[in-house]
mmCIF file of C-alpha atoms and ligand atoms in Angstrom:
data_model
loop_
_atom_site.group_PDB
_atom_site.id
_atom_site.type_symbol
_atom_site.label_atom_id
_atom_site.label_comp_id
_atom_site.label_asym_id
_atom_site.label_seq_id
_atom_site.Cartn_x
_atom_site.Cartn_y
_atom_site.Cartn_z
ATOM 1 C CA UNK A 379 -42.724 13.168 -34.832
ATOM 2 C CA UNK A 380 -43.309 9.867 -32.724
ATOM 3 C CA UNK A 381 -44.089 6.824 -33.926
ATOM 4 C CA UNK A 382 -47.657 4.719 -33.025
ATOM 5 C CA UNK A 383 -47.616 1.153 -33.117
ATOM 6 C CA UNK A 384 -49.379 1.530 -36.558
ATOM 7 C CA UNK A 385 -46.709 3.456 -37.805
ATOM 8 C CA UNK A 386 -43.835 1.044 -36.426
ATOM 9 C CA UNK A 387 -46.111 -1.775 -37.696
ATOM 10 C CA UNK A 388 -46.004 -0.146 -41.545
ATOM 11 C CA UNK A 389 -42.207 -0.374 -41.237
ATOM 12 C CA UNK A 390 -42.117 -4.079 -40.265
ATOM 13 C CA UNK A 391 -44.118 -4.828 -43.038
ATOM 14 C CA UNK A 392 -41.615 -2.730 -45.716
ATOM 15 C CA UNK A 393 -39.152 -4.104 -44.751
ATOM 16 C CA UNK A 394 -40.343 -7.975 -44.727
ATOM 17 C CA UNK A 395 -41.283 -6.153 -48.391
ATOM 18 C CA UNK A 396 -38.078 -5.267 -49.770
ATOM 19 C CA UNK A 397 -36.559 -8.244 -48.446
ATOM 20 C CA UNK A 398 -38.976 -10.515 -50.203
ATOM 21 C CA UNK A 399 -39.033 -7.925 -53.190
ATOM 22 C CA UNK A 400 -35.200 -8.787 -53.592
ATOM 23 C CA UNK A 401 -35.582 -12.335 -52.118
ATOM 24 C CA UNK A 402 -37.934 -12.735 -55.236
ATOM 25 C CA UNK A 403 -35.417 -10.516 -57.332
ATOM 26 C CA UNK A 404 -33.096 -13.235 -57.655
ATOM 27 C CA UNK A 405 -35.523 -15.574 -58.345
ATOM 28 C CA UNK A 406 -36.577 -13.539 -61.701
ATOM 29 C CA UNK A 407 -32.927 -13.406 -62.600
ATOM 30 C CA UNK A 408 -31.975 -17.218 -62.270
ATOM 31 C CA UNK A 409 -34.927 -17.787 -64.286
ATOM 32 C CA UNK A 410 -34.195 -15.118 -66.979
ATOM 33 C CA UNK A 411 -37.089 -12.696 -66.383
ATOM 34 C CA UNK A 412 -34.529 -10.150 -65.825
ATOM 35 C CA UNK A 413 -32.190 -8.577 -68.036
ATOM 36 C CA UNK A 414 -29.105 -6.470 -67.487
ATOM 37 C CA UNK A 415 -27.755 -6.787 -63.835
ATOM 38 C CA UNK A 416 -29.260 -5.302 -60.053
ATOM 39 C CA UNK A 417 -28.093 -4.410 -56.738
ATOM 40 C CA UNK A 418 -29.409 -5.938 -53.880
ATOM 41 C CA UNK A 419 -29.677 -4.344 -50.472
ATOM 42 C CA UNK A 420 -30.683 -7.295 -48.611
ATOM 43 C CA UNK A 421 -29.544 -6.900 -44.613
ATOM 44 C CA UNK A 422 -29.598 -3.091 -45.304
ATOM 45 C CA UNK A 423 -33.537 -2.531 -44.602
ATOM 46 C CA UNK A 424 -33.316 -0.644 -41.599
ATOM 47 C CA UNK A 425 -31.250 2.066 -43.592
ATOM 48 C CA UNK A 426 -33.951 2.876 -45.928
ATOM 49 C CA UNK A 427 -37.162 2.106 -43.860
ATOM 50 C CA UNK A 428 -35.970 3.888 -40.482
ATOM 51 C CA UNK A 429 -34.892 7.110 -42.705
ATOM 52 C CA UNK A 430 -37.927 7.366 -44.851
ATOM 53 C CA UNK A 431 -40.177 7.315 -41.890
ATOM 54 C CA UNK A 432 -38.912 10.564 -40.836
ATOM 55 C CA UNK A 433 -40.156 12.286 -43.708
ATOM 56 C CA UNK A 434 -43.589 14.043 -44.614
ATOM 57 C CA UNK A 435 -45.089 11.868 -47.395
ATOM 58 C CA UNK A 436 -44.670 15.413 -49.945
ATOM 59 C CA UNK A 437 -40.585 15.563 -49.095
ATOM 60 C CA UNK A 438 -38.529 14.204 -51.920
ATOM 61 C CA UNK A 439 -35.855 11.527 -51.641
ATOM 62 C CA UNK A 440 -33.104 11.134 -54.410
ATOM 63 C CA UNK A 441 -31.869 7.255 -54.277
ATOM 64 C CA UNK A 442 -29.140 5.331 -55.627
ATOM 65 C CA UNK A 443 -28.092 1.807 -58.055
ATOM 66 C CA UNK A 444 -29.550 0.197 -55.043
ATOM 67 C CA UNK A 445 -32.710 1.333 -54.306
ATOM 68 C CA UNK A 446 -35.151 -1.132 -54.120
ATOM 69 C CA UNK A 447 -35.170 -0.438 -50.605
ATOM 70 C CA UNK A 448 -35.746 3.314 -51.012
ATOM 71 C CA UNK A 449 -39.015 2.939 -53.418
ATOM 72 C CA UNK A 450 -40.739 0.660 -50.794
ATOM 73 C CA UNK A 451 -39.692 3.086 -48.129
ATOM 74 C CA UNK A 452 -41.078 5.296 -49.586
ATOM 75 C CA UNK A 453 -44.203 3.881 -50.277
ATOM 76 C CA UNK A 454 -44.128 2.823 -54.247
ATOM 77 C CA UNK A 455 -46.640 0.771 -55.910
ATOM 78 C CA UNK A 456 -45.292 -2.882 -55.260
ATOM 79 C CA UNK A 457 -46.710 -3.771 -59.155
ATOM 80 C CA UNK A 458 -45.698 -0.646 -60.713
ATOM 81 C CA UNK A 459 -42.093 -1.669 -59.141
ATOM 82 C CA UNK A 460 -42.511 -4.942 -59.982
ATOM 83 C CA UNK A 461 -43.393 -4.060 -63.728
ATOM 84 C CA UNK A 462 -40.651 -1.721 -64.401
ATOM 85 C CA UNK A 463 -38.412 -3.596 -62.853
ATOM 86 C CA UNK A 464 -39.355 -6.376 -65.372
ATOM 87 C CA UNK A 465 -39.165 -4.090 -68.241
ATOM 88 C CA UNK A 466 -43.180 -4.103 -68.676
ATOM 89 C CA UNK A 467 -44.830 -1.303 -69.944
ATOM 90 C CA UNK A 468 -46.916 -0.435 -66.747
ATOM 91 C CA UNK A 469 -43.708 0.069 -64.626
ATOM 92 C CA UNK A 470 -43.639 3.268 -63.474
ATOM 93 C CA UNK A 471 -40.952 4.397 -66.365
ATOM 94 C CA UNK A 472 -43.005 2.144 -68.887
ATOM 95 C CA UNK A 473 -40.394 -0.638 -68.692
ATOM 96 C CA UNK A 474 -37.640 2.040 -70.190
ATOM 97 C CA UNK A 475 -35.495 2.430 -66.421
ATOM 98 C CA UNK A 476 -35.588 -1.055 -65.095
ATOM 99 C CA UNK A 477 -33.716 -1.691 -61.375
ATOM 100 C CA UNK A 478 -31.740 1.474 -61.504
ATOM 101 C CA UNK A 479 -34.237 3.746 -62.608
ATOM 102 C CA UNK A 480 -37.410 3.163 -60.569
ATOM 103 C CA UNK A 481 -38.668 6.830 -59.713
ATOM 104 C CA UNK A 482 -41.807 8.324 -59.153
ATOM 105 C CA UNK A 483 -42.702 12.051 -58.393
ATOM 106 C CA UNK A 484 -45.638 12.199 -57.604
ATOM 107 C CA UNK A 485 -44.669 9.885 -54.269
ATOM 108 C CA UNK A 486 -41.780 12.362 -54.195
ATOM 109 C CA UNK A 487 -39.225 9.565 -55.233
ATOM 110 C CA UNK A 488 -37.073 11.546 -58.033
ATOM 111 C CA UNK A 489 -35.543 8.269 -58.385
ATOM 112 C CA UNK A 490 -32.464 6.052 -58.742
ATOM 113 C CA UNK A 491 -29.004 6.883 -60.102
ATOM 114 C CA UNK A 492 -26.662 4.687 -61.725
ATOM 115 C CA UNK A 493 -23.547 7.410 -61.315
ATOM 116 C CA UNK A 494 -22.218 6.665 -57.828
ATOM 117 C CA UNK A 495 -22.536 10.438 -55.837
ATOM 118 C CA UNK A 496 -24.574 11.545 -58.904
ATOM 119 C CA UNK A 497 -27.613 12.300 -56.605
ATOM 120 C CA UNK A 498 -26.040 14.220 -54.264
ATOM 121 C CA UNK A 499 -25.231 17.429 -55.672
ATOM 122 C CA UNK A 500 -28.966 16.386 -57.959
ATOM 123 C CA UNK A 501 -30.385 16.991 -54.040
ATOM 124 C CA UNK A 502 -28.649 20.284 -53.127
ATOM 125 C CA UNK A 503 -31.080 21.568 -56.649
ATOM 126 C CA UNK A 504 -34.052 19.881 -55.430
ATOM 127 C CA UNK A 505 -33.439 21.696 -51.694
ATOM 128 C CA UNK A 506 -32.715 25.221 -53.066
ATOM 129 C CA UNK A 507 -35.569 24.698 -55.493
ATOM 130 C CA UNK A 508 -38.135 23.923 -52.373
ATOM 131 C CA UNK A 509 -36.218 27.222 -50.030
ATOM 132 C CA UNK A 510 -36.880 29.155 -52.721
ATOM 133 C CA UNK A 511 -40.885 28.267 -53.184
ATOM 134 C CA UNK A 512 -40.888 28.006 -49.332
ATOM 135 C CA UNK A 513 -42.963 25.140 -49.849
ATOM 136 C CA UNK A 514 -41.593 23.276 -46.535
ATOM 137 C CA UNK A 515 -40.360 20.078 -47.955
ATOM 138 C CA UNK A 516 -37.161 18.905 -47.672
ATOM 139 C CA UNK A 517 -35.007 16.719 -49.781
ATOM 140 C CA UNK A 518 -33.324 13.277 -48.829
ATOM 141 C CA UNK A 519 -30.493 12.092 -50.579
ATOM 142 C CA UNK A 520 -29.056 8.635 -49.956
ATOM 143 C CA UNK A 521 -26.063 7.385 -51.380
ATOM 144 C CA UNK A 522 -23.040 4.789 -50.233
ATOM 145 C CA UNK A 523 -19.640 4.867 -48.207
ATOM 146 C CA UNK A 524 -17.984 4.824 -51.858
ATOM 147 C CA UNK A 525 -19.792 7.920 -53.049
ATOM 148 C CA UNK A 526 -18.591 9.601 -50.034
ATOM 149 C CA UNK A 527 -14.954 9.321 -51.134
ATOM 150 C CA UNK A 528 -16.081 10.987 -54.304
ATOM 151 C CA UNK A 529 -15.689 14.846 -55.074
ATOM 152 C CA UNK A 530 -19.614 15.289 -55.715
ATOM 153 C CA UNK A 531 -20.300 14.497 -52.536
ATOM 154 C CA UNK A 532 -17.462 17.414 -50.951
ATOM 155 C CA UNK A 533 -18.700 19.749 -53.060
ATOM 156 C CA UNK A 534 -22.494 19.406 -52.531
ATOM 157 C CA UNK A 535 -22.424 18.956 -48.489
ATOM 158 C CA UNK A 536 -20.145 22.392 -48.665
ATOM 159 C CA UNK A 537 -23.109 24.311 -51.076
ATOM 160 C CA UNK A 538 -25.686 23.104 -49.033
ATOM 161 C CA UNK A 539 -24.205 24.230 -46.103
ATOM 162 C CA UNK A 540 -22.968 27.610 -47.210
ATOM 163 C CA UNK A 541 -26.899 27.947 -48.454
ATOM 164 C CA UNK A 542 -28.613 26.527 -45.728
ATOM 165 C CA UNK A 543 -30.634 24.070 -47.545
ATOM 166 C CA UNK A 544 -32.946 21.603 -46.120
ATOM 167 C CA UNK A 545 -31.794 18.394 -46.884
ATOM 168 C CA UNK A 546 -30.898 15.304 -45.555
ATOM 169 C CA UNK A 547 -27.970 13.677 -46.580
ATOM 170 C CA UNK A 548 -27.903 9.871 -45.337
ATOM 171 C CA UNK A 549 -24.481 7.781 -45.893
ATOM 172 C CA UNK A 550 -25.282 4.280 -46.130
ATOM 173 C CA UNK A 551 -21.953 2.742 -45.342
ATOM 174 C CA UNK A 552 -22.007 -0.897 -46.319
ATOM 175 C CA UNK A 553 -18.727 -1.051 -45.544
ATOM 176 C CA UNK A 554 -17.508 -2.099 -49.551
ATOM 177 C CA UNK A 555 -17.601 0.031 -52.556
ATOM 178 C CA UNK A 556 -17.254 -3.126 -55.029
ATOM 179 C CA UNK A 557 -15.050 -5.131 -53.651
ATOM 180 C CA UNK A 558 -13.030 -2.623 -52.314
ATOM 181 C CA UNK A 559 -13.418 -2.167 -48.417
ATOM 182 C CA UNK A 560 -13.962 1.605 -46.630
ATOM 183 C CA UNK A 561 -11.477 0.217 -44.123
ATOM 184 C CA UNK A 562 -9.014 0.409 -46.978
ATOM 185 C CA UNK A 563 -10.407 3.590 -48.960
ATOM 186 C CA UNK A 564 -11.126 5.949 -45.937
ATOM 187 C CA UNK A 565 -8.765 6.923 -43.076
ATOM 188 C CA UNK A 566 -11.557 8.106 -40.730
ATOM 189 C CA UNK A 567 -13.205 5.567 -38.321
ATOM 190 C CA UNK A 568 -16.931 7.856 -39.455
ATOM 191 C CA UNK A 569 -17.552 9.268 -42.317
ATOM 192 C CA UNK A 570 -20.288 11.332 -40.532
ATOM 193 C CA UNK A 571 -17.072 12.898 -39.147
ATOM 194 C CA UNK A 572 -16.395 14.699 -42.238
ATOM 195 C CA UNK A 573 -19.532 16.983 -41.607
ATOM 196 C CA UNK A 574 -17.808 19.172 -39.138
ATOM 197 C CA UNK A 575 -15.510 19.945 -42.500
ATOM 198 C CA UNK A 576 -18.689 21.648 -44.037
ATOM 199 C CA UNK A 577 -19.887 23.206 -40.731
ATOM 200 C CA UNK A 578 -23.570 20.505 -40.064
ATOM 201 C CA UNK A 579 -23.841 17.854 -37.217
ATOM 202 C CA UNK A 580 -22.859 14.856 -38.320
ATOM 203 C CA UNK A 581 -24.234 11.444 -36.719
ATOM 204 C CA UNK A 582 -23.091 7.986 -36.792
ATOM 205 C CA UNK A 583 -25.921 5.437 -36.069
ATOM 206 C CA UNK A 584 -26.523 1.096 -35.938
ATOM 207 C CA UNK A 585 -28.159 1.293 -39.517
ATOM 208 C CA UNK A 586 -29.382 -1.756 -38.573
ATOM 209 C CA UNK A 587 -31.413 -0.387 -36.042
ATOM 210 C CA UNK A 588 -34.469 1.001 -37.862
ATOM 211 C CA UNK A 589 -35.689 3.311 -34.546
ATOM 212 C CA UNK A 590 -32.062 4.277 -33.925
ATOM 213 C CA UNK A 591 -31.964 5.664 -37.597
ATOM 214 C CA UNK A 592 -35.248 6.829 -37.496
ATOM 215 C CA UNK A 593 -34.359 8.796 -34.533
ATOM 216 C CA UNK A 594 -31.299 10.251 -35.846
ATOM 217 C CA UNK A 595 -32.865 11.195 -39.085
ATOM 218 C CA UNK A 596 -35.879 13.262 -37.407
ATOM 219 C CA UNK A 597 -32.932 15.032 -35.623
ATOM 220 C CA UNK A 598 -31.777 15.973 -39.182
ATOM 221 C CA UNK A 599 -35.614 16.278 -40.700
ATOM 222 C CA UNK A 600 -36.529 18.587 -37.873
ATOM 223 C CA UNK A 601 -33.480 20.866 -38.307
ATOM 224 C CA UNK A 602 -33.942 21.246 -42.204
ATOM 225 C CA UNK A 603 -37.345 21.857 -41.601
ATOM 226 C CA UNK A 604 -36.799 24.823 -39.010
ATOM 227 C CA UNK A 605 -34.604 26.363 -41.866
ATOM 228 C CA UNK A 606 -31.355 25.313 -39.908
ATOM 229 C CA UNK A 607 -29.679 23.725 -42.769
ATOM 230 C CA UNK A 608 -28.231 20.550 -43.582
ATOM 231 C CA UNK A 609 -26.952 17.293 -41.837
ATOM 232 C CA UNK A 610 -24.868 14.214 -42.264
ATOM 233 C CA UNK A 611 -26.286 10.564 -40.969
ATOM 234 C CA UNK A 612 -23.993 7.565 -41.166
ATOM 235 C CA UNK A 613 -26.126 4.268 -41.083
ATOM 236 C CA UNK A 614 -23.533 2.128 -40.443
ATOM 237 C CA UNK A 615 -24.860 -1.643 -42.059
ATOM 238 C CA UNK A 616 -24.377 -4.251 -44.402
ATOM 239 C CA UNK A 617 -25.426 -5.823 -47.463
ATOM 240 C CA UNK A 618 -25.071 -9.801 -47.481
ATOM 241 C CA UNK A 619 -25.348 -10.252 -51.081
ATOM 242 C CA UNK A 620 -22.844 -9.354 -53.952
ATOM 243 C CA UNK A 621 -22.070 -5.806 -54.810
ATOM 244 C CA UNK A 622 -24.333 -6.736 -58.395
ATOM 245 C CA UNK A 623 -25.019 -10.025 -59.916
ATOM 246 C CA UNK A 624 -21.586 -9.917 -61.411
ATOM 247 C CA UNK A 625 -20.060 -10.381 -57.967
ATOM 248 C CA UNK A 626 -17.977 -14.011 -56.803
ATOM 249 C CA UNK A 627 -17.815 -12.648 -53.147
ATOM 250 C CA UNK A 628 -13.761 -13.000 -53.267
ATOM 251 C CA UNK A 629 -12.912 -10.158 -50.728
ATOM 252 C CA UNK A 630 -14.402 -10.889 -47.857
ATOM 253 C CA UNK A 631 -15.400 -14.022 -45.585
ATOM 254 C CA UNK A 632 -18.119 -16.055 -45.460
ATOM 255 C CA UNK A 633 -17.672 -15.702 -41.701
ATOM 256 C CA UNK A 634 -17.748 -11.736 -41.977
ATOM 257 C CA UNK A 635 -21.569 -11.962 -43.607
ATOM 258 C CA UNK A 636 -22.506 -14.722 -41.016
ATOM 259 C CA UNK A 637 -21.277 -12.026 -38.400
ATOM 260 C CA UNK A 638 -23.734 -9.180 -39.586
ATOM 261 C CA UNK A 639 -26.784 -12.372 -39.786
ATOM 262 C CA UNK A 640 -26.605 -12.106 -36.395
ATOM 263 C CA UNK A 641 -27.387 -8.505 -36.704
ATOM 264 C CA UNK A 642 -29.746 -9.071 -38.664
ATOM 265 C CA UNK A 643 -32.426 -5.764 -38.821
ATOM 266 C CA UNK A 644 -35.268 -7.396 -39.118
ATOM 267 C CA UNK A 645 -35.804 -9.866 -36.493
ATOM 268 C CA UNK A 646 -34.392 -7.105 -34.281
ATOM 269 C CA UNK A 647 -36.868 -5.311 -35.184
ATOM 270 C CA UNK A 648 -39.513 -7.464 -34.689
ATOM 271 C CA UNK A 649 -37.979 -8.376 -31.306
ATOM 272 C CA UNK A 650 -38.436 -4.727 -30.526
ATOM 273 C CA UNK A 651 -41.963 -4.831 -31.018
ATOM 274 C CA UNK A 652 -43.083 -7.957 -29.139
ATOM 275 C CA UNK A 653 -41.015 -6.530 -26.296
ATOM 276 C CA UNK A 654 -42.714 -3.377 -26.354
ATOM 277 C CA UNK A 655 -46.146 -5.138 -26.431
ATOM 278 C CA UNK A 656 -46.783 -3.594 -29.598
ATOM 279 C CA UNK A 657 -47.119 -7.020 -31.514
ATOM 280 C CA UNK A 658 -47.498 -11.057 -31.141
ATOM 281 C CA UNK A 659 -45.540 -13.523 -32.680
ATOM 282 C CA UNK A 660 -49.009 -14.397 -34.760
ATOM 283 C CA UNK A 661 -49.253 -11.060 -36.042
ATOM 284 C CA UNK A 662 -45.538 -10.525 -36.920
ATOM 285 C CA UNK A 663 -46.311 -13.394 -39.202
ATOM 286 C CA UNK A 664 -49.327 -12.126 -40.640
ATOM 287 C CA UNK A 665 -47.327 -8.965 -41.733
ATOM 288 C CA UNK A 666 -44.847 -11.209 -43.244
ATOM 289 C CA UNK A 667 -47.283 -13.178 -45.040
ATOM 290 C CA UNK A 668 -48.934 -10.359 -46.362
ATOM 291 C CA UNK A 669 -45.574 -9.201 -47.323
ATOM 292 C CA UNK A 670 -44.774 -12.074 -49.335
ATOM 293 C CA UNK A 671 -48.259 -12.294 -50.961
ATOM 294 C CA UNK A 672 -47.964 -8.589 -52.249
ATOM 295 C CA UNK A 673 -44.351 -9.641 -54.201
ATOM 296 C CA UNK A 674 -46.247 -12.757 -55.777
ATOM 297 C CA UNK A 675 -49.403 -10.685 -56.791
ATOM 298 C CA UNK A 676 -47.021 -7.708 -58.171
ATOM 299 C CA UNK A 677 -45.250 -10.573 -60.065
ATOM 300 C CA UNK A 678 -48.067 -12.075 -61.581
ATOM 301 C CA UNK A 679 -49.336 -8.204 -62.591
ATOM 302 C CA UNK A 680 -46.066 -7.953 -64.210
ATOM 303 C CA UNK A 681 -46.036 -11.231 -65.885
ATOM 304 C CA UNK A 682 -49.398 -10.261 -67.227
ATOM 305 C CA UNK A 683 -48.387 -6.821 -68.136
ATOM 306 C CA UNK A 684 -47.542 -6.100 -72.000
ATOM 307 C CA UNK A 685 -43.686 -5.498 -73.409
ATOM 308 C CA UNK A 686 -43.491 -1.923 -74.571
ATOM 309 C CA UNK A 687 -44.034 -1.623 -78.313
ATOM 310 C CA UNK A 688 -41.104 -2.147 -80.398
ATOM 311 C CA UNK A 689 -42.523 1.417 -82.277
ATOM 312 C CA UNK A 690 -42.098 3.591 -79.052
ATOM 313 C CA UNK A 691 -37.850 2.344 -78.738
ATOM 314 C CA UNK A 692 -37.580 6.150 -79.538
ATOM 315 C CA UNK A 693 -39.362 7.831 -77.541
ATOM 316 C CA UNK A 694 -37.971 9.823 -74.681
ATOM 317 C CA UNK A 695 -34.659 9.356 -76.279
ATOM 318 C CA UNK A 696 -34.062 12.420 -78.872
ATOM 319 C CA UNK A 697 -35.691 15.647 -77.606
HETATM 320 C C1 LIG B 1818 -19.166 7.815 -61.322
HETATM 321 C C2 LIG B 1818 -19.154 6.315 -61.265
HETATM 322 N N1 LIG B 1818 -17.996 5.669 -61.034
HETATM 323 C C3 LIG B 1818 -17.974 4.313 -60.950
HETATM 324 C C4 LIG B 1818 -19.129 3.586 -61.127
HETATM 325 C C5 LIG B 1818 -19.100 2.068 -60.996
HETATM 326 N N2 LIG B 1818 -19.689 1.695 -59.694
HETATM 327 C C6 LIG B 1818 -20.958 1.308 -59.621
HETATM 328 S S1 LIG B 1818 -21.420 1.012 -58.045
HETATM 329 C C7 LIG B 1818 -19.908 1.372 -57.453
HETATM 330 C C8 LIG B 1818 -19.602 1.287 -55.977
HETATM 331 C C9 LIG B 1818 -20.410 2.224 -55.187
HETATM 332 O O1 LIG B 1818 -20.165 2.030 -53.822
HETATM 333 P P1 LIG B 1818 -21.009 2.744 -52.726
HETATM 334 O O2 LIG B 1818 -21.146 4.193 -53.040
HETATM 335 O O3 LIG B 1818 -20.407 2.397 -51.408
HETATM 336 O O4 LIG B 1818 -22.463 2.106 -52.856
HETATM 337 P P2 LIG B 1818 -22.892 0.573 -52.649
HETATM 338 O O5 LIG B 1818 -22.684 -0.101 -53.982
HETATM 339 O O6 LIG B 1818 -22.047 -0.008 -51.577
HETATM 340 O O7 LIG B 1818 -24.332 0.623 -52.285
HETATM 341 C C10 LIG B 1818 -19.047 1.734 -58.493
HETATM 342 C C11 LIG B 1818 -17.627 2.131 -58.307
HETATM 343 C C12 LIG B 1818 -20.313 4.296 -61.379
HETATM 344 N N3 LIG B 1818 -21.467 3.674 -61.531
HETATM 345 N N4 LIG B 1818 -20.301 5.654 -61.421
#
């Protein structure tokens, strides 16, 4: 699949829309519109924009405690986001999943998970469910460099493989689980090395380079597809913020996140484009002020937007 400038345009605009989605995120949360914590993925837009764009609007991703990223990617309703994230009854779980549980099927998003790995082997299901209806979709599974140090994630890429499933699994390696730091909790230099373990190709990429993922991904899409199996892609990025709200930054450097603002993925994206001729500084503006206008309309739907009812705290909770 190429890309047209219309395409590559769409992706500028997502991910000027999850950063001002969590850019606005905050906001809610200093000014207690927000309860409970969140995960921002702020810096890490490329990851979730470049890897989404490989996919056939029907194929299903599986997303993680920090997924903001992924919903927009994959094209969610900024309000119905918006709303559940505030707890309002026209999110898209009726206010009941908040941050970590934004999901929607029918835009093949089978949502967020707050168990670190806990979509993974969740994805090898969804893959052998779509090989067995031959329907030709494939499943996408993100998850972080921490969840790749966890046995769910060993035993899943080795079923997938032995079964030849399409899917997609995409390692967003942040470099910290917590506070903790893969330098410290992994004694490979890539953890898409560990995919020669389970017999796929394994790729390391800039995830900070939205057409270098994108490429990489496709690689991976177009193999599953073809019936080929599965595949390992490393986006190797960062996130600037905290690991949650919870977070005093204490292991690591102020000069370590200033390093990755230079790598910032969205002006180097945008620098891409006017490059290429495929944009002008007045439109790449336009597209962020659009951006930004879509977060403050989907806030002020939200703010509009009922509380559930107090009488429905039971519902979807016993069976
Ligand atoms: C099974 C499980 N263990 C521990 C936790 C607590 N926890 C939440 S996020 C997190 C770190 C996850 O790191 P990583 O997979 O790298 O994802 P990132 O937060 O960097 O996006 C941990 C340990 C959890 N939610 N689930």
């Amino acid at each position: 699949m190429t890309l047209d400038t219309t395409k590559k345009r769409h992706m500028l605009r997502q991910m000027y829309t999850i950063r001002a989605f969590e850019e606005m995120a905050e906001q809610l949360y200093m000014l207690g519109k927000i309860h409970g914590t969140m995960h921002l993925s702020i810096g890490m837009e490329a990851s979730a924009v470049g890897a989404a764009a490989a996919l056939n609007p029907d194929d299903y991703i599986l997303s993680t405690h920090r997924g903001h990223g992924h919903c927009v990617a994959k094209d969610a309703d900024i309000n119905l986001m918006m709303a559940e994230f505030m707890g309002k009854e026209t999110g898209y779980c009726r206010g009941r999943g908040g941050s970590m549980h934004i999901a929607d099927v029918d835009s093949g998003n089978l949502g967020a998970n707050g168990v670190v790995a806990g979509g993974i082997p969740i994805a090898v299901g969804v893959a052998m469910s779509q090989k067995m209806q031959k329907t030709g979709r494939i499943c996408l599974c993100f998850f972080g460099d921490g969840a790749a140090n966890s046995g769910p994630f060993h035993e899943a890429l080795n079923m997938a493989a032995i079964w030849t499933l399409p899917v997609v699994f995409v390692c967003e390696n942040n470099q910290y689980a917590m506070s903790y730091s893969i330098r410290k909790a992994c004694k490979i230099e890539r953890i898409a090395d560990r995919a020669a373990g389970y017999g796929m190709p394994g790729e390391t990429v800039d995830g900070n380079d939205v057409m270098a993922v994108y490429e990489a991904v496709s690689e991976a899409v177009k193999r599953a597809r073809a019936g080929e199996g599965p595949s390992l892609v490393e986006n190797v990025t960062y996130r600037y913020r905290g690991h949650s709200k919870s977070d005093a930054n204490r292991y690591r450097s102020k000069e370590e996140i200033e390093e990755w603002k230079e790598r910032d993925p969205i002006p180097r994206f945008k620098r891409y484009l006017l490059e290429n001729g495929e944009l002008t500084e007045a439109e790449a503006a336009g597209i962020e002020q659009e951006a930004q206008a879509a977060i403050a309309d989907a806030v002020e739907f939200s703010d509009n937007s009922p509380e559930p009812d107090l009488a429905t705290i039971e519902e979807g909770v016993y069976a």
